[in-house]
Every structure is written in C-alpha cells, then in structure tokens.
Tab-separated table of C-alpha atoms in Angstrom:
chain	number	residue	atom	x	y	z
S	1	GLY	CA	-4.652	16.893	-16.588
S	2	ALA	CA	-5.452	14.869	-13.420
S	3	VAL	CA	-3.179	16.631	-11.017
S	4	VAL	CA	-3.406	16.267	-7.274
S	5	SER	CA	-1.798	18.748	-4.868
S	6	GLN	CA	-1.038	18.458	-1.160
S	7	HIS	CA	-0.171	21.091	1.321
S	8	PRO	CA	1.952	21.377	3.118
S	9	SER	CA	4.819	19.408	1.666
S	10	ARG	CA	6.696	19.214	4.979
S	11	VAL	CA	5.617	20.064	8.461
S	12	ILE	CA	7.442	19.967	11.695
S	13	CYS	CA	5.314	20.269	14.888
S	14	LYS	CA	5.533	19.763	18.590
S	15	SER	CA	4.063	16.780	20.411
S	16	GLY	CA	0.494	17.291	21.410
S	17	THR	CA	-0.428	19.747	18.677
S	18	SER	CA	-2.624	19.172	15.632
S	19	VAL	CA	-1.724	19.269	12.067
S	20	LYS	CA	-3.874	19.704	9.002
S	21	ILE	CA	-2.995	18.348	5.645
S	22	GLU	CA	-4.875	19.394	2.483
S	23	CYS	CA	-5.337	17.361	-0.600
S	24	ARG	CA	-6.784	19.001	-3.701
S	25	SER	CA	-7.639	17.788	-7.123
S	26	LEU	CA	-6.782	20.739	-9.386
S	27	ASP	CA	-8.355	19.883	-12.661
S	28	PHE	CA	-10.961	17.297	-11.920
S	29	GLN	CA	-13.780	16.220	-9.522
S	30	ALA	CA	-12.815	13.676	-7.103
S	31	THR	CA	-15.562	11.451	-6.150
S	32	THR	CA	-13.372	9.469	-3.895
S	33	MET	CA	-10.202	10.418	-2.077
S	34	PHE	CA	-7.959	8.037	-0.355
S	35	TRP	CA	-5.275	8.644	2.478
S	36	TYR	CA	-2.112	6.432	2.807
S	37	ARG	CA	0.694	6.378	5.097
S	38	GLN	CA	4.183	5.318	4.132
S	39	PHE	CA	6.874	4.652	6.784
S	40	PRO	CA	10.619	4.968	5.598
S	41	LYS	CA	11.521	2.390	3.052
S	42	GLN	CA	8.165	0.689	3.305
S	43	SER	CA	5.029	0.363	1.298
S	44	LEU	CA	1.917	2.587	1.326
S	45	MET	CA	-0.822	1.548	3.702
S	46	LEU	CA	-4.382	2.701	3.334
S	47	MET	CA	-5.554	4.659	6.166
S	48	ALA	CA	-9.114	5.684	5.015
S	49	THR	CA	-11.276	6.295	2.134
S	50	SER	CA	-13.527	9.361	1.876
S	51	ASN	CA	-16.473	10.224	-0.435
S	52	GLU	CA	-17.612	13.748	-0.812
S	53	GLY	CA	-20.263	14.622	1.680
S	54	SER	CA	-20.066	11.462	3.589
S	55	LYS	CA	-18.030	10.084	6.493
S	56	ALA	CA	-14.767	8.514	5.873
S	57	THR	CA	-14.248	4.893	6.119
S	58	TYR	CA	-11.263	3.832	8.151
S	59	GLU	CA	-9.115	0.823	7.710
S	60	GLN	CA	-8.810	-1.582	10.816
S	61	GLY	CA	-6.292	-0.195	13.289
S	62	VAL	CA	-6.602	3.472	12.176
S	63	GLU	CA	-8.013	5.695	14.952
S	64	LYS	CA	-10.709	7.737	13.525
S	65	ASP	CA	-10.534	10.189	16.448
S	66	LYS	CA	-6.830	10.721	15.807
S	67	PHE	CA	-6.911	11.014	12.095
S	68	LEU	CA	-9.875	13.239	11.235
S	69	ILE	CA	-10.739	13.236	7.648
S	70	ASN	CA	-13.115	15.744	5.892
S	71	HIS	CA	-14.187	15.622	2.240
S	72	ALA	CA	-16.118	18.805	2.040
S	73	SER	CA	-16.007	19.225	-1.616
S	74	LEU	CA	-15.371	17.373	-4.892
S	75	THR	CA	-11.904	18.953	-5.037
S	76	LEU	CA	-10.793	18.999	-1.460
S	77	SER	CA	-10.126	16.502	1.378
S	78	THR	CA	-8.217	17.188	4.492
S	79	LEU	CA	-6.627	15.049	6.933
S	80	THR	CA	-6.091	16.258	10.497
S	81	VAL	CA	-3.667	14.606	12.842
S	82	THR	CA	-4.894	15.513	16.294
S	83	SER	CA	-2.578	15.600	19.342
S	84	ALA	CA	0.281	14.366	17.308
S	85	HIS	CA	3.107	12.290	18.817
S	86	PRO	CA	6.509	11.220	17.532
S	87	GLU	CA	5.101	7.812	16.434
S	88	ASP	CA	2.748	9.728	14.013
S	89	SER	CA	5.842	10.970	12.090
S	90	SER	CA	5.466	9.620	8.593
S	91	PHE	CA	4.897	10.340	4.918
S	92	TYR	CA	1.320	10.977	4.325
S	93	ILE	CA	0.016	10.630	0.732
S	94	CYS	CA	-3.438	11.226	-0.655
S	95	SER	CA	-4.883	10.097	-3.929
S	96	ALA	CA	-8.045	11.023	-5.784
S	97	ARG	CA	-10.219	9.080	-8.164
S	98	GLY	CA	-12.384	11.038	-10.582
S	99	ALA	CA	-15.663	10.729	-12.481
S	100	GLY	CA	-16.117	9.884	-16.161
S	101	ILE	CA	-12.891	9.098	-17.952
S	102	LEU	CA	-10.823	9.627	-14.898
S	103	THR	CA	-12.841	6.984	-12.921
S	104	ASP	CA	-10.626	4.068	-13.367
S	105	THR	CA	-7.319	5.506	-11.852
S	106	GLN	CA	-6.191	7.019	-8.699
S	107	TYR	CA	-4.015	10.072	-9.083
S	108	PHE	CA	-1.533	10.666	-6.339
S	109	GLY	CA	-0.484	13.852	-4.624
S	110	PRO	CA	3.213	14.569	-3.982
S	111	GLY	CA	2.917	13.554	-0.085
S	112	THR	CA	3.390	15.385	3.034
S	113	ARG	CA	6.368	14.684	5.304
S	114	LEU	CA	5.067	15.050	9.039
S	115	THR	CA	7.751	15.108	11.726
S	116	VAL	CA	6.666	15.315	15.244
S	117	LEU	CA	9.197	16.425	17.855
M	1	ALA	CA	-8.468	-10.682	0.332
M	2	GLN	CA	-6.393	-9.059	-2.476
M	3	SER	CA	-2.576	-9.073	-2.024
M	4	VAL	CA	0.377	-8.351	-4.080
M	5	THR	CA	3.804	-9.699	-3.674
M	6	GLN	CA	6.999	-8.254	-5.031
M	7	PRO	CA	9.657	-10.726	-4.473
M	8	ASP	CA	12.703	-8.459	-5.116
M	9	ILE	CA	13.354	-5.789	-2.487
M	10	HIS	CA	16.413	-4.468	-4.384
M	11	ILE	CA	17.452	-4.838	-8.088
M	12	THR	CA	20.578	-3.485	-9.585
M	13	VAL	CA	20.971	-3.120	-13.490
M	14	SER	CA	23.500	-1.531	-15.707
M	15	GLU	CA	22.549	1.433	-17.747
M	16	GLY	CA	21.337	0.264	-21.118
M	17	ALA	CA	20.593	-3.246	-19.900
M	18	SER	CA	16.992	-4.870	-19.689
M	19	LEU	CA	14.955	-4.811	-16.629
M	20	GLU	CA	12.219	-6.998	-15.449
M	21	LEU	CA	10.505	-6.387	-12.065
M	22	ARG	CA	8.300	-9.117	-10.664
M	23	CYS	CA	4.847	-8.903	-9.188
M	24	ASN	CA	2.518	-11.706	-8.166
M	25	TYR	CA	-1.125	-11.136	-7.084
M	26	SER	CA	-3.650	-13.022	-5.131
M	27	TYR	CA	-7.220	-12.111	-6.215
M	28	GLY	CA	-10.232	-14.294	-6.833
M	29	ALA	CA	-11.788	-12.305	-9.765
M	30	THR	CA	-10.169	-10.550	-12.733
M	31	PRO	CA	-7.749	-8.190	-11.027
M	32	TYR	CA	-7.185	-4.535	-11.822
M	33	LEU	CA	-3.482	-4.167	-11.701
M	34	PHE	CA	-1.183	-1.087	-11.720
M	35	TRP	CA	2.437	-0.122	-11.603
M	36	TYR	CA	3.630	3.020	-9.989
M	37	VAL	CA	7.017	4.630	-9.544
M	38	GLN	CA	8.027	6.746	-6.637
M	39	SER	CA	11.307	8.950	-6.632
M	40	PRO	CA	12.690	9.669	-3.236
M	41	GLY	CA	10.434	11.911	-1.243
M	42	GLN	CA	7.824	12.151	-3.875
M	43	GLY	CA	4.457	10.967	-4.592
M	44	LEU	CA	3.521	8.164	-7.012
M	45	GLN	CA	3.338	8.300	-10.780
M	46	LEU	CA	1.277	5.743	-12.659
M	47	LEU	CA	3.384	3.844	-15.279
M	48	LEU	CA	0.684	1.514	-16.649
M	49	LYS	CA	-2.516	-0.422	-15.786
M	50	TYR	CA	-4.324	-3.508	-16.681
M	51	PHE	CA	-8.103	-3.908	-16.541
M	52	SER	CA	-8.895	-6.363	-19.319
M	53	GLY	CA	-8.154	-7.127	-22.985
M	54	ASP	CA	-4.743	-7.366	-24.370
M	55	THR	CA	-2.454	-8.812	-21.839
M	56	LEU	CA	0.551	-6.828	-22.904
M	57	VAL	CA	0.208	-3.231	-21.623
M	58	GLN	CA	2.311	-0.356	-22.766
M	59	GLY	CA	3.113	2.442	-20.332
M	60	ILE	CA	4.971	5.676	-20.073
M	61	LYS	CA	8.652	6.005	-20.148
M	62	GLY	CA	9.214	2.908	-22.248
M	63	PHE	CA	7.712	0.490	-19.649
M	64	GLU	CA	5.428	-2.318	-20.474
M	65	ALA	CA	3.808	-5.164	-18.338
M	66	GLU	CA	2.337	-8.507	-19.134
M	67	PHE	CA	-0.627	-9.971	-17.400
M	68	LYS	CA	-0.392	-13.766	-17.041
M	69	ARG	CA	-3.353	-15.236	-15.348
M	70	SER	CA	-1.960	-18.689	-15.256
M	71	GLN	CA	1.076	-17.455	-13.238
M	72	SER	CA	-0.827	-14.702	-11.323
M	73	SER	CA	1.791	-12.386	-12.350
M	74	PHE	CA	2.040	-8.890	-13.809
M	75	ASN	CA	5.714	-8.239	-14.334
M	76	LEU	CA	7.049	-4.898	-15.478
M	77	ARG	CA	9.764	-4.688	-18.179
M	78	LYS	CA	11.825	-2.215	-19.860
M	79	PRO	CA	14.229	-3.114	-22.675
M	80	SER	CA	16.908	-0.549	-21.968
M	81	VAL	CA	17.172	1.209	-18.560
M	82	HIS	CA	18.286	4.854	-18.144
M	83	TRP	CA	19.951	6.158	-15.115
M	84	SER	CA	16.743	8.336	-14.385
M	85	ASP	CA	14.833	5.126	-14.015
M	86	ALA	CA	16.415	4.622	-10.486
M	87	ALA	CA	13.465	4.793	-8.110
M	88	GLU	CA	11.029	2.621	-6.042
M	89	TYR	CA	8.522	0.672	-8.008
M	90	PHE	CA	5.274	-0.477	-6.466
M	91	CYS	CA	2.787	-2.958	-7.948
M	92	ALA	CA	-0.747	-2.675	-6.731
M	93	VAL	CA	-4.145	-4.413	-7.076
M	94	GLU	CA	-7.471	-2.600	-6.758
M	95	ASP	CA	-9.925	-3.860	-4.213
M	96	SER	CA	-13.625	-3.713	-4.426
M	97	GLY	CA	-13.755	-0.377	-2.706
M	98	TYR	CA	-11.331	1.043	-5.269
M	99	ALA	CA	-8.503	1.470	-2.888
M	100	LEU	CA	-5.104	0.016	-3.782
M	101	ASN	CA	-3.378	-2.784	-2.059
M	102	PHE	CA	0.450	-2.170	-2.711
M	103	GLY	CA	3.354	-4.551	-2.809
M	104	LYS	CA	6.292	-3.917	-0.546
M	105	GLY	CA	8.140	-2.258	-3.439
M	106	THR	CA	11.207	-2.860	-5.421
M	107	SER	CA	14.164	-0.512	-5.171
M	108	LEU	CA	15.910	-0.049	-8.572
M	109	LEU	CA	19.629	0.940	-8.725
M	110	VAL	CA	21.044	1.738	-12.033
M	111	THR	CA	24.856	1.654	-12.484
M	112	PRO	CA	26.945	3.346	-15.158
C-alpha cells in the first residue's frame, strides 16, 4: 500500500514551452502533497505544499507564477512548469501524506527528470 | 528553524562490514525524524522513522537508528552491509507544516 506515481518519468522540452507533471496517490487519499526539487548530487528542496481544494503554499524564492500547482482531488496533484528555461532542468519529486494510519509519513513518487533544451 | 546535518558526504565500506551514517538535527521540540534511501534516478524509500517512545528504531532492510536527544543525533546503522545497499541516504526532520527538511545526503559505496 501507500504507492505514489508520477508521470511522466522523463520529459525533454524546448525552452519557452510548458510542462505538466502529475502526481497520484494510487491506493490512499492524500490530504497533503508536497513538491520537491533536486539538483544533481544535491539534496531535496521543498518547493511547495498543497492541500486538496486550496491554494498551494510556496517556499521562499519559488515563483508561484512559474510553478503552478493544482491539487484538484485527494489523489492527484499537478505541477506545471510554465515557460520553461534550461535552468529549470532538474529532478522533480512529489510526495503525499495520507489520512488515518497513513497520516504520519510522506510517501514519495519516483520522480520526473525534466530537461529543458 | 529545523535543520539536519549529515557530516559525511561519502562513505565507503566493504561488503559484510558494519555501517553507521551520522545525522544531527537542530530542533526545539521533540523532532519527528526519518531516514530515506534513494537509488540513482529514483524516488525516495522510507527506511525508518522516529516520533516518540523507544529510542532504538528498527526499519526495513536490516537498518536501525538510535535517537539520542543529548547528542541531537539520529544515526543510522546496519550490522552487515550488502552490495545492494549502495545508494544515497537522506536524514530528514519534519517541520510544523509536515514538510521534510533534508540533510545533504550521504553517498554509500560498497566494495567487494
């Protein structure tokens, strides 16, 4: 149980285009989802926290107009990188925190590798 | 603010040898602490967690960690390392908003 999926696993796009990444909790309802960014050989940095049905809370320094987060249901959150540029190339990882017995742990997706040319 | 320090960037151990990965935290209250493992290009897998109670926590894959409040540490241990344990290990502390603050990670290399 407690599986989180991400789609796509890899994406390559041209500079200036937008990319949408989906994060799904497959077998539980995620009351809160988190989006992290990881540069090569570095740690994960929290970008934003999203709760179902409400606006995401962004960390300082993260542009909310560039990284659009939608948490439309208890099993789906999306991250859209708008007008992507090469510096946005990174590994994006989502995590989900459930309700009930799953409320005390974050379950991570496998990540999405974004390369902007 | 909560923070986590992993002093060792790289550690190399021989297969079959014991392992200890260090983690120190800075947090005013009782911390919620986690160890995750990440294989190359993959997401994170939870090894174990500490919230309260017994300070020696057992996890998956034969790992354990000990919470020591006096030393602000939560070191990860394994008595006998397998080649498949080679990966990146992250210690993390949960903040008040349930997000995780990660250490910089320790890269484990296992030699034959």
